[in-house]
Short mmCIF file of C-alpha atoms in Angstrom, two decimals:
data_model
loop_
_atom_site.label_atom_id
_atom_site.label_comp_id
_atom_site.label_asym_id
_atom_site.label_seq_id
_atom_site.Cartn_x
_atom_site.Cartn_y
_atom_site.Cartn_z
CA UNK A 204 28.85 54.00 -14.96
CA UNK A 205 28.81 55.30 -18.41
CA UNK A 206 32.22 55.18 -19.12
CA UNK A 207 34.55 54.57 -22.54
CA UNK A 208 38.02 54.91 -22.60
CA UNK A 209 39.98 55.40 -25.71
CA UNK A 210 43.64 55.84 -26.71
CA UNK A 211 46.27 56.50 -27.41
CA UNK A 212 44.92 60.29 -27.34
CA UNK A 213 47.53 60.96 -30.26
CA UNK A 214 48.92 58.66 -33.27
CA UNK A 215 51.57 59.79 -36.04
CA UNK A 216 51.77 57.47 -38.76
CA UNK A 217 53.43 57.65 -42.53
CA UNK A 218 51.16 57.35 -45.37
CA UNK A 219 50.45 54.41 -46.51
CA UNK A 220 50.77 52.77 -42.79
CA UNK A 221 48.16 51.51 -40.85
CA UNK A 222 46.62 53.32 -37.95
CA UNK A 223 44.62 51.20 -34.72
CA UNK A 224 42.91 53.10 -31.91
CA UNK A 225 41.12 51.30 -29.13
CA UNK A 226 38.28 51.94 -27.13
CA UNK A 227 36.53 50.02 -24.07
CA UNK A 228 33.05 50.29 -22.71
CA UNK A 229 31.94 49.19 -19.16
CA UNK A 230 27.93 48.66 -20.00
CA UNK A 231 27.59 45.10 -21.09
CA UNK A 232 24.37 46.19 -21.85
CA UNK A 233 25.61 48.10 -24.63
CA UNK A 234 24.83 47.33 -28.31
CA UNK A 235 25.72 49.78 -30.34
CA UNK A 236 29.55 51.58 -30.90
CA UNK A 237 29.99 54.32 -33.77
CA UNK A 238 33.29 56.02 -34.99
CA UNK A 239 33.13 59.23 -35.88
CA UNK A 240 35.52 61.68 -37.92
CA UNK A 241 36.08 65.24 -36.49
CA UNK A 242 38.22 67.86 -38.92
CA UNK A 243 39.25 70.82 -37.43
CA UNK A 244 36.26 73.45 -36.97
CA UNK A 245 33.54 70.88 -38.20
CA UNK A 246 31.25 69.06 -36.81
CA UNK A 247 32.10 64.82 -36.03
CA UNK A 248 30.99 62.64 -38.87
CA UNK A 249 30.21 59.27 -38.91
CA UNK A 250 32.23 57.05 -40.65
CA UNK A 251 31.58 53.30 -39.54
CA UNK A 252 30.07 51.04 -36.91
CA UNK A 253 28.99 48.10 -35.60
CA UNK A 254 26.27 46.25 -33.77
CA UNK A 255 27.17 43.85 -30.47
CA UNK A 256 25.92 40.45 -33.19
CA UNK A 257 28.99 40.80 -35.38
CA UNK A 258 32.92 40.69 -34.45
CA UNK A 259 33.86 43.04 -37.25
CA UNK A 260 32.67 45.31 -40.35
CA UNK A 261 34.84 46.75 -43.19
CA UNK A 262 34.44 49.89 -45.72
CA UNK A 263 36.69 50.16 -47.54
CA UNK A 264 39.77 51.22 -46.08
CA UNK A 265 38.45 51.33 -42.42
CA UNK A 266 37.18 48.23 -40.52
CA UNK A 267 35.89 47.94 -36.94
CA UNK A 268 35.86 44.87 -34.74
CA UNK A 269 34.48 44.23 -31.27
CA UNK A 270 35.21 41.78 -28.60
CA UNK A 271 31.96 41.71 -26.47
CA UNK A 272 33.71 39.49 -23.92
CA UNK A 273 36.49 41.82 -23.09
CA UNK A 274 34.11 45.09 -23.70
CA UNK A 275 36.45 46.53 -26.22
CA UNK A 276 36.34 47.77 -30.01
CA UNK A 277 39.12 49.08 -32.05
CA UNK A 278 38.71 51.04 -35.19
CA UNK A 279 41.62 50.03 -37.92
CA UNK A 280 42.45 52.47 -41.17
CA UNK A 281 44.94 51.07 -43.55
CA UNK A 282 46.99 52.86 -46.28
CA UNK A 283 46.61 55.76 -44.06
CA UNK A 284 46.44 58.78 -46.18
CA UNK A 285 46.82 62.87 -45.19
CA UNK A 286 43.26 63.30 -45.64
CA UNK A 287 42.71 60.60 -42.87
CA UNK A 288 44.08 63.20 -40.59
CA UNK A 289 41.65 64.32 -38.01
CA UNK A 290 40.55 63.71 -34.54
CA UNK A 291 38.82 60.43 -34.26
CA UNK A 292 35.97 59.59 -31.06
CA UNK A 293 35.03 56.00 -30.32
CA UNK A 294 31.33 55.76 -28.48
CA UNK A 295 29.08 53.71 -26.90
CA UNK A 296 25.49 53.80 -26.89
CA UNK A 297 24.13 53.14 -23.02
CA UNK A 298 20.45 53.01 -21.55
CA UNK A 299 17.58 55.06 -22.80
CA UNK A 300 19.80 55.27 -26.00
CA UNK A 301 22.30 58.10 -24.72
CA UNK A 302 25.25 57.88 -26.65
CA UNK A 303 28.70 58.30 -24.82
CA UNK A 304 32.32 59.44 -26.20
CA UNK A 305 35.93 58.11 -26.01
CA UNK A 306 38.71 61.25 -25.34
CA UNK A 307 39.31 61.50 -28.76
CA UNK A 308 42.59 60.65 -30.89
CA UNK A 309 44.56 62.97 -33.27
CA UNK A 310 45.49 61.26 -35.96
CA UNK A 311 48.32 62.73 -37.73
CA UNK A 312 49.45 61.30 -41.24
CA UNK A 313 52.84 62.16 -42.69
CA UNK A 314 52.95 62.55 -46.31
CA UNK B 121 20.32 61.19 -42.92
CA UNK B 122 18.23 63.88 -41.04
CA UNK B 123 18.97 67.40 -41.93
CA UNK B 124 19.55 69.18 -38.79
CA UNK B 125 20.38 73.22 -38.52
CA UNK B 126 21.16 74.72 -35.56
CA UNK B 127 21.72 78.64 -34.83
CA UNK B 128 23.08 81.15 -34.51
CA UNK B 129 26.19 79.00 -35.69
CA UNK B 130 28.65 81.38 -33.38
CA UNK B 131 28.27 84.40 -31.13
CA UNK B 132 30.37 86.19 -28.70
CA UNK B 133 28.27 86.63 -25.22
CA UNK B 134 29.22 89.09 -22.34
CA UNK B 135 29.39 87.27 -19.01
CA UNK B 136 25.91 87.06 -16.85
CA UNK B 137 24.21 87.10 -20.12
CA UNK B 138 21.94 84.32 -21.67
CA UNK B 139 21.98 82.55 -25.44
CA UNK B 140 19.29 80.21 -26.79
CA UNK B 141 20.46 77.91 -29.33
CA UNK B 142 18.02 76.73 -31.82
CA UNK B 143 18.33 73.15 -33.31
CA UNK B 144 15.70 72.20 -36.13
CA UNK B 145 15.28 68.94 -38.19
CA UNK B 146 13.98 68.18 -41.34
CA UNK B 147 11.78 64.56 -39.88
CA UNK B 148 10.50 63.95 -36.77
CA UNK B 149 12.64 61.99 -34.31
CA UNK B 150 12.13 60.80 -30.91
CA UNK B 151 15.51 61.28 -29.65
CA UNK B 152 17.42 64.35 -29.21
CA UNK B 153 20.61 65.33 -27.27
CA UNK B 154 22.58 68.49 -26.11
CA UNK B 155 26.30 68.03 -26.27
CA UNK B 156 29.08 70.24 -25.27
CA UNK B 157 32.33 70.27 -27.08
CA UNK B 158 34.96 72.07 -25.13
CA UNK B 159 38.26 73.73 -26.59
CA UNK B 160 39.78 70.54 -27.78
CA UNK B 161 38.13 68.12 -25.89
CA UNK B 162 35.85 65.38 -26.17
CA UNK B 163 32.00 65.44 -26.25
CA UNK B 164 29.88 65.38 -23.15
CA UNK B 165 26.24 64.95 -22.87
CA UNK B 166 24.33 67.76 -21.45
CA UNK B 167 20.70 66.11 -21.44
CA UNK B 168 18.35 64.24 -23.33
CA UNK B 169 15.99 66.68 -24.69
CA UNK B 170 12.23 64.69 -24.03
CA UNK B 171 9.54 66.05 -26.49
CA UNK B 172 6.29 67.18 -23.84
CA UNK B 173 8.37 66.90 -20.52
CA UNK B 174 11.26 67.95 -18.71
CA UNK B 175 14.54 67.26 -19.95
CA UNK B 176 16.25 64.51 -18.63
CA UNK B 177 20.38 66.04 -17.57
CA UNK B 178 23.31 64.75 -17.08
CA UNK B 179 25.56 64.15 -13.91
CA UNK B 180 27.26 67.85 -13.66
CA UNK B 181 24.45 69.95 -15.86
CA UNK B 182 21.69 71.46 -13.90
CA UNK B 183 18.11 72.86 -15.47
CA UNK B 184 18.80 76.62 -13.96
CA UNK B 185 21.85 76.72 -15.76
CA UNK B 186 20.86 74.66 -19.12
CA UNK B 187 17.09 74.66 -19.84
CA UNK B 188 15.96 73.16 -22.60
CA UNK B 189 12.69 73.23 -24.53
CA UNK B 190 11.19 70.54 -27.13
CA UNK B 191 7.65 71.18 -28.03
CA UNK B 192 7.58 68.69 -30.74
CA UNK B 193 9.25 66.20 -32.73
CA UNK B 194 11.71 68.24 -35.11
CA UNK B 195 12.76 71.42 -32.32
CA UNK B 196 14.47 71.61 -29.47
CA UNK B 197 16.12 74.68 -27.62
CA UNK B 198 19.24 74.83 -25.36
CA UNK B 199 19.69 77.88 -23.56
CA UNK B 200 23.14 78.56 -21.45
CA UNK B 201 22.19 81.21 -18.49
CA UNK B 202 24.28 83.20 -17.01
CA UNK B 203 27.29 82.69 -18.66
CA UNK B 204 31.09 82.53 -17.73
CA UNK B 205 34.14 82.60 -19.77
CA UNK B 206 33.94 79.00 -18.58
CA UNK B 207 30.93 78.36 -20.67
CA UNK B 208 32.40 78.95 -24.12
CA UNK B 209 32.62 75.92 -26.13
CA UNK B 210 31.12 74.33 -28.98
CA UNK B 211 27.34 72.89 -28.29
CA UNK B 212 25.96 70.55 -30.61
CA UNK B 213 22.74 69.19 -30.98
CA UNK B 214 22.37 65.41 -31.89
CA UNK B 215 19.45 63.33 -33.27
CA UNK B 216 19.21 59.26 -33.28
CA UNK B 217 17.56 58.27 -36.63
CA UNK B 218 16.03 55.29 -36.83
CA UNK B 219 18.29 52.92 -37.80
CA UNK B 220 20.06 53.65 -34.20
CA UNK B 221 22.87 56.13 -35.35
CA UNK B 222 23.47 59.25 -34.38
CA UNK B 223 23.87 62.82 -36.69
CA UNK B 224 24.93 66.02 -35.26
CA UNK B 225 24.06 69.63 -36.24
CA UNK B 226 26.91 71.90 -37.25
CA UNK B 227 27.64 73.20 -33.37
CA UNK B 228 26.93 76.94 -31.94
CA UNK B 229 30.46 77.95 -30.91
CA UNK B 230 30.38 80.59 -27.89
CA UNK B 231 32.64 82.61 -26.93
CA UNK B 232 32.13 84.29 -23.29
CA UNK B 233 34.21 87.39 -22.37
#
């Protein structure tokens, strides 16, 4: 089924940490997984992603890497600042190009 | 990225009405998708909105209750029918550019009393 799992569904961190949430798919069809960036009474924005023919991709401050063989991607922000706070949704896309959604984390950084 | 505006952006519905939401882009695309976005929860496809032919819906999301139009490339309507308190959330409409990823409009938020 079209499933994708994410946690932990909320993450408190002190600025300047590093944050990690983790997602798994169960299509190994699948190709594509975005991250997007959802502040409170806006709509989710995407911020990075990356394509089943590399392990990992960086901007910046954010990177993403992917482990085809297990089916799982993480998303990683270092020097976490209070700005990063939001809720954060891995996804997957699946067949006929339908994208799917993690749960969702709330990322909470402490000045 | 595609400019895409949906309206109205909120409304407040009484129950057993109906509400079409409007979602319009600035380029054509060939994929477009109807997402719900309950009170904080996650997003959940509704149904792939197929320009010329019936919708294509979700596990859980039925045509009676979510019909959806798309006459052409850059519009597509969602309408929710006969609404329940159960029905307000946030729906967003979602296009696939070409390079694969996926924009949203800003959401409709409903509120059913």
């Amino acid at each position: 089924g079209e499933n994708v799992e994410q946690h932990p569904s909320t993450l408190s961190v002190q600025e300047g940490d590093s944050a990690v949430i983790k997602c798994t798919y169960s299509d190994s069809a699948s190709n594509y997984f975005p991250w997007y960036k959802q502040e409170l009474g806006k709509r989710p924005q995407l911020i990075i992603d990356i394509r089943s023919n590399v392990g990992e991709k960086k901007d910046q401050r954010i990177a993403v890497t992917l482990n085809k063989t297990a089916k799982h991607f993480s998303l990683h922000i270092t020097e976490t600042q209070p700005e990063d706070s939001a809720v954060y949704f891995c996804a997957a896309r699946y067949n006929f190009n339908k994208f799917y959604f993690g749960s969702g984390t709330k990322l909470n950084v402490k000045p | 990225s595609a400019v895409i505006s949906q309206k109205p952006s909120r409304d407040i519905c009484q129950r057993g009405t109906s509400l079409t939401i409007q979602c319009q882009v600035d380029s054509q695309v060939t994929m477009m998708f109807w997402y719900r976005q309950q009170p904080g929860q996650s997003l959940t496809l509704i149904a792939t909105a197929n320009q010329g032919s019936e919708a294509t819906y979700e596990s859980g999301f039925v045509i009676d209750k979510f019909p959806i139009s798309r006459p052409n490339l850059t519009f597509s309507t969602l309408t929710v029918s006969n609404m329940s308190p159960e029905d307000s959330s946030i729906y967003l409409c979602s296009v696939e550019q070409n390079t694969g990823e996926l924009f949203f409009g800003e959401g409709s938020r409903l509120t059913v009393l």
